[in-house]
Amino acid sequence: MSAVDFTSSKAPDSAPSNFIRQEIDADIAAGKLPQGAVITRFPPEPNGYLHIGHAKSICLNFGIARDYPNARCHLRFDDTNPSRERAHFMERIKEDVRWLGFDWGDRLRHASDYFDDLYGYAKRLIESGHAYVCSLSQEEIRSSRGTLTEAGRDSPWRDRPPEQSLDLFRRMCAGEFEEGAHVLRAKIDMASPNINLRDPVIYRIMHAPHPLTGRKWSVYPMYDFAQALSDAIERVTHSLCTLEFEDHRPLYDWFLRTLEIPSPPRQIEFSRLNLTHSVMSKRLLTHLVEQGHVSGWTDPRMPTIAGMRRRGFPPEALRDFCARIGMTKKDNIVELELLENCVREACEPIAPRAMAVLRPLRLVIENFPPDRREDLVAPNHPNDPSLGTRELPFTREVFIERDDFMEDPPAKFHRFAPGKEVRLRYAWLVTCTDVVRDPKTGEVVEIRGIHDPDSRGGNSPDGRKVRGTVHWVSARFGVPARVRLYDRLFHEAAPSPDPQALGGQINPASLEEIDDCILEPSLARVPPGALFQFERSGYFVADSEDHAPDSPVFNRTVSLRDTWGRKRGR
RNA sequence: UGGGGUGUAGCCAAGCGGUAAGGCACGGGACUUUGACUCCCGCAUCCCAGGUUCGAUUCCUGGCACCCCAGCCA
């Protein structure tokens, strides 16, 4: 059976307009882009895996690069803090961006590529009297910063002569001092109502080897400084980031203005994505991984791109989702149902159909010869003949879904019940005649029935209506499998962000593993990553880590919409 | 209590002074060899109060609510 290829997918979708694109249009119309082309960048910190919030930013930045003439988007690793960043994450991040369908071409960058330039800019700041080496302790800096309502106090080192600061800064770089002994600060305004402008630290001593620059540096630049100047160096025109950086913009602009950067980039902020029944901060996700609440960053319940890929989400579903949630400055929490809808829509046309029984109940067709086998032909997609057909072996004993039988059914239950006739999909019409019970518990362990021999293929010979159609797998030819049913990670729509409370908020039903499922034989030996619709159940993907042809493991990507179940649930 | 933001349906979100797009969710119906898919139908006067205007969700004034900021994190 053919499998869906998940390793590559272009991103041809064009994104809807939004306020950022409108700003860019206005800048272009006003002739503000010196090179005439828009340049954006996606600047992840390599300290964890990318999540769907990053996908929003990726689609924004790379989408603009795709849609504007001659525009480009740089993939720039913001690797300014070697104490918490790892090269491993860089590789995974690149995979995720590629899988999402975007291509940075030869525009792979690192903030660390600019450490020499950044060092030069810092020296210029010192020379021009706009920065100084401060020798206060971390605690002293904190206490002299003031509060939200009180101004801070000037550092006693604030008026240190530039020559002295220059000398100290050089020696900081040379590794002469302990961490925390000195720090380089911008000289702005300790009384600013914007705390970010109260002489922010721009370089700190850190004796940590960097994944790319090794032991060359003993000082590393802080975010605001590195970000503004990396953007400037790359001639980024529009630096798009999330809302929490809005009050950093005056500082961003201060660096560019003070260093007299021509045609400075413009920072525009948008709101981050929140999803119901999930958490999106890297801090909390890291906590889930490190505390073992999930199996890792690629756990299919994680809102990480890698987790969603393993869950079976097609990349186009994520792109579609990002297009549909829009782009604004409003705090938001998007319902998980929207994502699920995008996933279903993306899977529906591409997923070959198959039959799999998750909780088997044996059905013996008493008037079907014991050693007979019939091969029935079934389409792989009811609405798309181009996906071809497959053969289903039928035998006297088949498994049906336990839920598809009820001894005492409610009205409009179009499934098996004593005396009821139901269609076995693509096979025969079967009437349930009897049940077999466990003599001890009384539980129904098998049902019996007779088929209408003239209904081969499932068509009633006399035109009688048979409402119910049920999926099945031959007991003799079915393939046992392990199936993992995934559901929302958190019960609450908005889980408490307290890390200590996180584990207790996990939905116990977020993962249910079933070991004795029975798959139709065509599902044996499919490759990891292959996506199917198990009819009447959901979309399932062969797990990329644990699936093997001899011991199949499938993950439920998302269930089918279930109007009947929903109605009954209420 | 300082600064920066945001307020259009249950959730997203268009709207840019001319009389409330769209999607998801929800409810109803059609079709159906997946109670799937698909298709129809229904579903808001725009945080509040004043003002300007022939006309305001859009402009002005004043409130209210919520979010972010006091890392040598990003």
XYZ file of C-alpha atoms (C1' of nucleotides) in Angstrom:
644
model
C 0.000 0.000 0.000
C 1.244 3.443 -0.818
C 2.399 5.664 1.985
C 2.311 9.382 2.310
C 5.707 10.994 2.181
C 6.144 13.262 5.140
C 9.756 14.127 4.711
C 9.192 16.819 2.163
C 6.482 19.228 1.336
C 6.586 22.571 -0.336
C 4.806 25.514 1.148
C 2.908 26.878 -1.812
C 0.008 28.253 0.161
C -0.174 31.986 0.058
C -0.859 33.670 3.343
C -3.706 36.059 3.997
C -2.863 39.667 4.630
C -2.440 41.008 8.135
C -1.428 44.183 9.889
C 2.281 43.398 9.528
C 2.038 42.936 5.789
C 0.098 46.174 5.661
C 2.931 47.949 7.473
C 5.430 46.438 5.090
C 3.333 47.521 2.122
C 3.271 51.036 3.530
C 7.043 51.039 4.016
C 7.559 49.891 0.467
C 5.143 52.504 -0.853
C 6.989 55.164 1.125
C 10.285 54.071 -0.409
C 11.771 53.157 2.927
C 13.521 49.988 1.827
C 16.966 50.944 0.565
C 17.608 47.668 -1.267
C 14.039 47.608 -2.405
C 13.496 44.140 -0.990
C 12.067 42.951 2.267
C 14.365 40.964 4.537
C 13.021 39.117 7.559
C 14.530 36.603 9.896
C 13.483 33.753 12.134
C 15.760 33.813 15.196
C 15.273 30.733 17.406
C 17.374 30.157 20.484
C 18.776 26.631 20.298
C 17.769 25.649 23.805
C 14.814 23.417 23.047
C 12.567 22.183 20.296
C 10.362 24.414 18.205
C 6.661 24.450 19.042
C 3.589 25.455 17.120
C 3.991 29.031 18.339
C 7.280 29.073 16.457
C 5.439 27.691 13.444
C 3.330 30.835 13.527
C 6.476 32.948 13.387
C 8.084 30.763 10.722
C 5.030 31.003 8.490
C 4.996 34.763 9.017
C 8.652 35.401 8.279
C 9.241 32.824 5.562
C 5.790 33.506 4.153
C 6.690 37.148 3.620
C 9.961 36.132 2.005
C 8.000 33.860 -0.317
C 5.358 36.412 -1.257
C 7.324 39.635 -1.752
C 9.520 40.232 -4.778
C 13.185 39.463 -4.100
C 12.441 39.113 -0.415
C 14.486 36.813 1.817
C 14.246 35.279 5.243
C 17.286 34.339 7.253
C 17.340 31.441 9.657
C 19.448 32.881 12.435
C 20.297 31.011 15.578
C 20.310 33.312 18.535
C 23.197 31.566 20.228
C 24.310 34.174 22.719
C 24.045 32.117 25.880
C 26.241 29.017 25.711
C 25.310 28.024 29.244
C 21.934 26.825 28.046
C 22.218 26.189 24.349
C 23.195 23.028 22.543
C 24.186 22.166 18.998
C 21.795 19.223 19.025
C 18.840 21.601 19.166
C 20.142 23.478 16.130
C 19.930 20.363 14.020
C 16.434 19.548 15.175
C 15.294 23.116 14.578
C 16.581 23.007 11.026
C 14.735 19.739 10.442
C 11.529 21.225 11.748
C 11.723 24.333 9.568
C 12.455 22.199 6.534
C 9.647 19.790 7.353
C 7.256 22.703 7.663
C 8.089 23.375 4.045
C 10.402 26.362 4.204
C 13.845 26.832 2.782
C 16.449 29.295 3.992
C 18.731 28.540 1.051
C 22.186 29.898 1.853
C 20.838 32.247 4.506
C 21.804 30.228 7.563
C 23.178 32.611 10.174
C 24.200 32.656 13.806
C 24.451 35.565 16.179
C 27.828 34.072 16.995
C 28.923 34.753 13.412
C 28.934 38.396 14.474
C 30.703 38.191 17.806
C 33.678 40.115 16.399
C 31.449 42.831 14.942
C 29.411 42.991 18.101
C 32.583 43.410 20.112
C 33.554 46.290 17.846
C 30.178 47.957 18.249
C 30.472 47.626 22.017
C 33.859 49.347 21.957
C 32.423 52.154 19.876
C 29.697 52.596 22.435
C 32.310 52.854 25.178
C 34.452 55.269 23.192
C 31.545 57.550 22.491
C 30.573 57.592 26.153
C 27.458 55.485 25.640
C 28.547 52.433 27.605
C 30.651 51.681 30.657
C 32.002 48.768 32.598
C 30.090 48.454 35.834
C 31.723 46.618 38.710
C 28.697 46.340 40.929
C 27.612 42.885 41.971
C 24.538 41.350 40.418
C 22.668 42.025 43.631
C 23.777 45.658 43.726
C 22.692 46.203 40.159
C 19.337 44.741 40.919
C 18.742 46.832 43.997
C 19.818 50.038 42.307
C 17.583 49.506 39.325
C 14.590 50.918 41.203
C 11.084 49.567 40.874
C 8.158 49.993 38.534
C 7.233 53.204 40.302
C 10.613 54.491 41.604
C 13.585 55.608 39.579
C 16.836 53.729 39.856
C 20.143 55.093 41.154
C 23.193 55.714 39.010
C 25.971 53.175 39.365
C 29.106 54.603 41.015
C 30.968 53.360 37.921
C 28.743 55.215 35.538
C 31.252 57.984 34.897
C 34.267 55.755 34.722
C 36.506 57.193 31.976
C 36.077 55.465 28.618
C 39.750 54.484 28.536
C 39.324 52.625 31.804
C 36.138 50.906 30.618
C 37.824 49.993 27.373
C 40.719 48.455 29.236
C 38.476 46.522 31.583
C 36.260 45.334 28.735
C 39.302 44.080 26.876
C 40.443 42.197 29.940
C 36.941 40.797 30.478
C 37.208 39.392 27.006
C 40.628 38.033 27.709
C 39.186 36.019 30.543
C 40.978 37.835 33.329
C 37.948 38.054 35.631
C 35.542 35.787 37.381
C 31.978 35.619 36.182
C 30.015 38.453 37.745
C 33.024 40.626 38.497
C 32.162 43.190 35.839
C 29.558 43.814 33.255
C 29.235 46.173 30.308
C 26.252 48.479 30.540
C 24.669 50.918 28.137
C 24.558 54.423 29.587
C 21.000 55.559 29.021
C 18.783 56.743 31.859
C 18.427 55.253 35.329
C 15.236 57.251 35.837
C 13.481 56.097 32.685
C 9.913 54.928 33.262
C 10.857 52.108 30.900
C 12.967 49.774 32.991
C 14.697 48.410 29.910
C 16.356 51.773 29.478
C 17.867 51.909 32.989
C 21.433 51.219 31.881
C 20.811 47.670 30.671
C 23.598 45.114 30.745
C 24.837 44.397 27.258
C 27.761 42.038 27.936
C 28.388 39.609 30.750
C 31.355 37.436 31.607
C 30.672 33.763 30.991
C 33.374 31.141 31.042
C 31.472 28.653 28.966
C 32.572 27.030 25.727
C 30.349 27.946 22.835
C 29.153 25.234 20.433
C 30.467 27.224 17.491
C 33.132 29.603 18.750
C 34.606 27.248 21.312
C 36.637 28.952 23.992
C 37.366 32.095 22.048
C 35.086 34.292 24.125
C 34.759 34.887 27.841
C 32.066 37.480 27.363
C 28.754 37.056 25.577
C 26.340 39.762 24.431
C 22.853 40.085 25.853
C 19.723 39.670 23.778
C 18.786 43.301 23.126
C 22.216 44.295 21.925
C 22.828 41.159 19.881
C 19.411 41.150 18.305
C 19.401 44.773 17.189
C 22.878 44.598 15.710
C 22.523 41.179 14.145
C 19.452 42.508 12.380
C 21.422 45.561 11.292
C 24.364 43.504 10.054
C 22.049 41.294 8.014
C 20.244 44.368 6.669
C 16.996 43.005 7.960
C 14.213 45.410 7.090
C 11.486 44.068 9.341
C 12.310 42.384 12.611
C 9.178 40.598 13.717
C 8.853 39.382 17.281
C 6.310 38.731 19.979
C 4.521 41.215 22.179
C 6.650 40.873 25.292
C 9.429 42.660 23.430
C 7.331 45.685 22.718
C 8.840 47.731 25.508
C 12.287 46.620 24.386
C 11.759 48.423 21.121
C 12.998 51.775 22.503
C 16.217 50.013 23.464
C 16.440 48.284 20.082
C 16.050 51.658 18.426
C 18.529 53.271 20.835
C 21.318 50.887 19.792
C 20.679 51.473 16.117
C 20.426 55.231 16.516
C 23.403 55.592 18.820
C 25.579 53.508 16.550
C 24.263 55.479 13.584
C 23.137 52.462 11.636
C 21.906 53.603 8.220
C 18.423 52.387 7.210
C 17.806 50.697 10.527
C 15.511 47.668 10.691
C 12.052 48.130 12.055
C 10.779 45.932 14.869
C 7.087 45.013 14.796
C 5.460 42.890 17.466
C 2.618 40.395 17.269
C 0.881 38.285 19.883
C 2.129 34.843 20.680
C 0.001 31.815 20.080
C -1.746 30.037 22.921
C -3.618 26.794 22.467
C -6.263 25.403 24.772
C -5.377 22.251 26.719
C -1.716 22.939 26.155
C 1.210 24.996 27.357
C 3.447 26.909 25.032
C 6.354 28.296 26.994
C 9.661 26.629 26.382
C 10.272 26.721 30.111
C 7.191 24.628 30.803
C 7.805 22.288 27.894
C 11.348 21.732 29.104
C 9.929 20.973 32.515
C 7.561 18.349 31.094
C 10.451 16.687 29.304
C 12.905 16.820 32.176
C 10.419 15.615 34.771
C 9.434 12.703 32.570
C 5.805 13.716 32.296
C 6.111 13.016 28.603
C 8.462 10.705 26.762
C 10.496 13.599 25.341
C 10.347 16.566 22.998
C 8.903 14.336 20.285
C 6.144 12.866 22.428
C 3.089 12.983 20.162
C 1.173 14.866 22.841
C 3.657 17.736 22.849
C 2.784 20.940 21.002
C 6.237 20.780 19.447
C 6.576 20.613 15.704
C 8.485 17.363 16.121
C 5.759 15.965 18.366
C 3.048 16.898 15.914
C 4.982 15.376 13.066
C 5.302 12.132 15.003
C 1.616 12.369 15.822
C 0.961 12.309 12.092
C -0.010 15.926 11.464
C 0.777 16.781 7.853
C 2.869 19.950 7.512
C 0.195 21.575 5.384
C -2.166 21.261 8.349
C 0.151 23.402 10.457
C 0.563 25.957 7.697
C -3.168 26.098 7.182
C -3.654 26.526 10.908
C -1.168 29.376 11.040
C -2.955 31.065 8.173
C -6.326 30.676 9.838
C -5.439 31.964 13.289
C -4.482 35.314 11.872
C -1.896 37.777 13.029
C -2.755 40.493 15.513
C -1.589 42.098 18.743
C -4.446 40.715 20.775
C -3.899 38.179 23.526
C -5.519 34.995 22.385
C -6.078 31.383 23.169
C -6.999 29.384 20.121
C -9.190 26.355 20.575
C -7.538 23.024 19.957
C -10.577 22.115 17.854
C -9.413 24.486 15.137
C -6.064 22.713 14.903
C -7.810 19.349 14.838
C -10.063 20.572 12.066
C -7.030 21.619 10.032
C -5.469 18.219 10.607
C -8.616 16.379 9.528
C -8.924 18.542 6.455
C -5.331 17.883 5.490
C -5.570 14.143 6.116
C -8.921 13.487 4.494
C -7.856 13.686 0.849
C -4.461 12.023 1.239
C -4.928 9.237 3.759
C -5.642 5.805 2.268
C -8.472 4.031 4.061
C -7.939 0.809 5.938
C -9.783 -1.248 8.484
C -8.464 -1.831 11.958
C -10.259 -3.141 15.000
C -9.039 -1.481 18.162
C -11.003 -3.500 20.727
C -11.812 -6.804 19.064
C -14.970 -8.822 19.527
C -15.173 -12.108 17.659
C -18.031 -12.583 15.225
C -18.653 -16.104 13.904
C -20.719 -16.325 10.734
C -22.321 -19.686 11.137
C -23.435 -20.185 7.558
C -20.024 -19.311 6.118
C -17.818 -22.384 5.456
C -14.985 -22.699 7.983
C -12.130 -23.046 5.528
C -13.366 -20.707 2.863
C -11.605 -17.462 2.062
C -13.024 -14.747 -0.127
C -10.961 -11.831 -1.361
C -12.958 -8.688 -1.583
C -11.857 -5.585 -3.400
C -12.051 -2.286 -1.542
C -11.196 1.214 -2.732
C -8.426 2.959 -0.845
C -10.394 6.158 -0.931
C -14.141 6.424 -1.420
C -13.893 9.804 -3.136
C -10.627 9.417 -5.010
C -10.250 6.411 -7.315
C -6.686 7.429 -8.110
C -5.616 6.012 -4.758
C -6.427 2.556 -6.092
C -7.854 -0.527 -4.454
C -6.744 -3.385 -2.245
C -7.925 -6.887 -1.393
C -9.491 -7.841 1.889
C -9.540 -11.515 2.848
C -12.843 -12.556 4.393
C -13.334 -15.629 6.575
C -15.960 -17.288 8.735
C -14.577 -15.603 11.831
C -13.917 -11.894 11.875
C -13.289 -9.302 14.520
C -15.539 -6.332 14.896
C -15.290 -3.381 17.245
C -16.615 -4.166 20.692
C -18.509 -0.862 20.598
C -20.319 -2.034 17.485
C -22.352 -4.523 19.454
C -24.884 -3.829 22.170
C -27.189 -6.323 23.761
C -29.722 -3.711 24.681
C -29.222 -0.868 22.240
C -30.788 2.570 22.333
C -32.979 3.792 19.497
C -31.227 4.496 16.203
C -28.281 2.275 17.075
C -27.280 1.168 13.582
C -24.929 -1.579 14.649
C -25.029 -5.131 15.872
C -27.575 -6.197 18.416
C -29.454 -9.459 18.757
C -31.642 -9.852 15.686
C -30.228 -6.820 13.872
C -28.848 -6.888 10.359
C -25.719 -4.884 9.682
C -23.366 -4.548 6.754
C -19.764 -5.646 7.069
C -18.132 -3.023 4.942
C -17.414 -4.192 1.382
C -18.380 -7.736 2.446
C -21.780 -9.147 3.364
C -24.925 -8.279 5.241
C -24.920 -10.150 8.514
C -27.670 -10.671 11.052
C -26.709 -11.203 14.648
C -28.356 -14.362 15.922
C -26.762 -15.188 19.210
C -24.166 -14.271 21.774
C -21.637 -16.359 23.673
C -20.914 -15.425 27.259
C -18.149 -16.037 29.683
C -19.810 -18.522 32.032
C -18.261 -16.863 35.061
C -18.734 -13.156 34.390
C -21.625 -13.214 31.973
C -19.690 -10.902 29.687
C -20.300 -11.284 25.965
C -17.098 -12.747 24.535
C -18.297 -13.606 21.049
C -21.292 -13.037 18.854
C -22.800 -15.282 16.250
C -24.553 -14.429 13.043
C -25.580 -15.547 9.597
C -24.805 -13.763 6.378
C -26.957 -13.239 3.313
C -24.941 -15.049 0.628
C -26.480 -12.866 -2.064
C -25.161 -9.651 -0.572
C -21.530 -10.007 -1.544
C -19.873 -6.599 -1.559
C -22.457 -5.353 0.892
C -25.295 -4.777 -1.547
C -28.733 -5.929 -0.514
C -30.102 -8.222 -3.206
C -33.664 -6.973 -2.852
C -32.993 -3.307 -2.269
C -33.796 -3.427 1.435
C -32.260 -0.641 3.456
C -29.499 -1.555 5.847
C -28.443 1.528 7.729
C -25.502 0.215 9.677
C -22.096 -0.421 8.196
C -19.363 -1.744 10.390
C -15.671 -2.356 9.845
C -14.097 -5.738 10.421
C -10.890 -7.721 10.052
C -10.521 -11.417 9.286
C -9.637 -13.286 12.455
C -7.388 -15.614 10.493
C -5.510 -12.993 8.463
C -5.590 -9.982 10.758
C -2.294 -8.552 11.990
C -1.893 -7.796 15.698
C -0.655 -4.315 16.506
C -0.070 -1.834 19.233
C -2.041 1.349 18.912
C -1.665 4.534 20.916
C -4.692 6.710 21.352
C -3.727 10.285 22.051
C -5.870 13.006 23.475
C -5.345 16.521 24.815
C -2.352 16.727 27.150
C -4.178 18.801 29.746
C -7.703 18.528 30.976
C -8.060 22.224 31.659
C -8.408 24.591 28.737
C -5.856 26.862 30.389
C -3.577 24.863 32.680
C -1.902 26.696 35.525
C 1.583 27.787 34.511
C 3.021 26.734 37.865
C 5.677 24.129 37.031
C 5.054 22.241 40.243
C 1.370 21.906 39.416
C 1.968 20.902 35.819
C 2.301 17.159 36.257
C -0.907 16.930 38.251
C -2.849 18.667 35.522
C -2.023 16.163 32.836
C -5.034 14.433 31.347
C -4.689 10.778 32.396
C -6.410 9.799 29.163
C -3.928 11.765 27.060
C -2.295 8.456 26.167
C -3.991 5.093 26.050
C -1.983 2.221 24.700
C -3.820 -0.813 23.340
C -1.780 -3.904 22.598
C -4.214 -6.304 21.020
C -5.567 -4.401 18.088
C -6.107 -6.226 14.812
C -5.159 -4.624 11.503
C -6.203 -5.670 8.036
C -3.291 -7.503 6.389
C -2.496 -4.732 3.899
C -1.293 -2.706 6.863
C 1.521 -5.118 7.587
C 4.915 -3.892 6.460
C 4.139 -0.226 5.889
C 6.979 2.216 6.523
C 7.198 4.471 9.587
C 5.437 7.735 8.949
C 2.777 6.181 6.719
C -0.609 7.758 7.345
C -3.983 6.036 7.050
C -7.546 6.533 7.942
C -8.762 3.605 9.986
C -12.345 3.714 8.805
C -14.934 4.916 11.285
C -12.172 5.558 13.805
C -9.615 8.172 12.936
C -6.364 8.980 11.210
C -3.407 6.892 12.303
C 0.279 7.053 11.506
C 2.918 4.363 11.789
C 5.128 5.596 14.615
C 8.432 7.016 13.471
C 10.364 5.699 16.455
C 8.779 2.421 17.538
C 7.047 1.028 14.486
C 8.608 -1.969 12.765
C 7.113 -4.133 10.035
C 7.060 -7.139 12.342
C 5.599 -5.296 15.297
C 3.439 -2.455 14.053
C 2.872 0.563 16.258
C 0.349 3.173 15.181
C -0.393 6.562 16.707
C -3.816 8.070 16.470
C -3.286 11.407 14.788
C -6.826 12.595 15.403
C -10.166 10.893 15.691
C -12.844 11.231 13.065
C -15.581 13.688 13.825
C -18.190 11.706 15.726
C -21.629 13.277 15.637
C -23.312 10.152 16.995
C -20.935 9.785 19.915
C -21.168 13.480 20.669
C -24.928 13.470 20.708
C -25.039 10.478 23.002
C -22.402 11.965 25.265
C -24.730 14.768 26.208
C 0.509 53.709 42.216
C 5.288 54.091 36.655
C 5.811 52.507 31.529
C 4.139 49.636 27.299
C -0.052 47.110 24.974
C -5.084 45.087 23.921
C -10.579 45.255 23.973
C -15.768 43.030 17.332
C -20.059 36.195 18.628
C -18.102 30.434 22.876
C -12.750 30.681 20.211
C -9.852 33.060 16.237
C -10.604 37.241 12.886
C -12.002 40.966 8.649
C -13.476 45.898 8.914
C -9.386 51.860 7.929
C -16.644 57.314 8.761
C -21.726 54.904 4.885
C -24.979 51.333 7.900
C -20.980 44.037 11.100
C -16.628 39.199 5.859
C -14.798 34.444 6.816
C -13.151 30.135 9.700
C -13.671 26.940 14.085
C -17.316 25.536 17.646
C -22.522 24.973 18.247
C -27.823 23.851 16.489
C -31.018 22.085 12.414
C -31.540 19.521 7.637
C -29.914 16.660 2.942
C -26.794 12.759 1.141
C -24.220 8.374 2.637
C -21.675 0.662 1.984
C -17.085 5.348 7.110
C -23.103 7.946 12.355
C -16.653 10.097 7.958
C -16.499 13.309 3.692
C -19.684 16.727 0.991
C -23.873 20.077 0.688
C -27.771 23.474 2.530
C -29.844 26.575 6.709
C -29.305 29.198 11.464
C -25.989 31.862 14.776
C -23.185 39.762 16.992
C -24.729 45.859 16.352
C -18.727 45.972 17.837
C -16.004 46.944 26.680
C -18.884 51.299 28.975
C -20.342 56.588 29.007
C -20.396 61.163 26.746
C -19.168 64.129 22.322
C -18.312 65.386 16.804
C -21.147 64.018 12.293
C -26.748 63.547 7.943
C -24.337 58.962 9.504
C -19.378 56.143 14.291
C -17.156 49.384 15.188
C -14.315 53.172 12.691
C -12.791 60.240 14.919
C -12.456 62.938 20.061
C -12.892 62.887 25.585
C -13.427 60.204 30.054
C -13.878 55.600 32.342
C -13.512 50.129 32.975
C -11.253 45.303 32.141
C -7.298 42.232 30.809
C -1.970 41.246 29.315
C 3.501 42.453 29.552
C 7.945 44.800 32.141
C 12.024 45.427 38.021
C 17.476 38.194 34.565
C 24.545 39.334 34.369
C 17.321 34.655 30.120
C 15.431 35.182 25.306
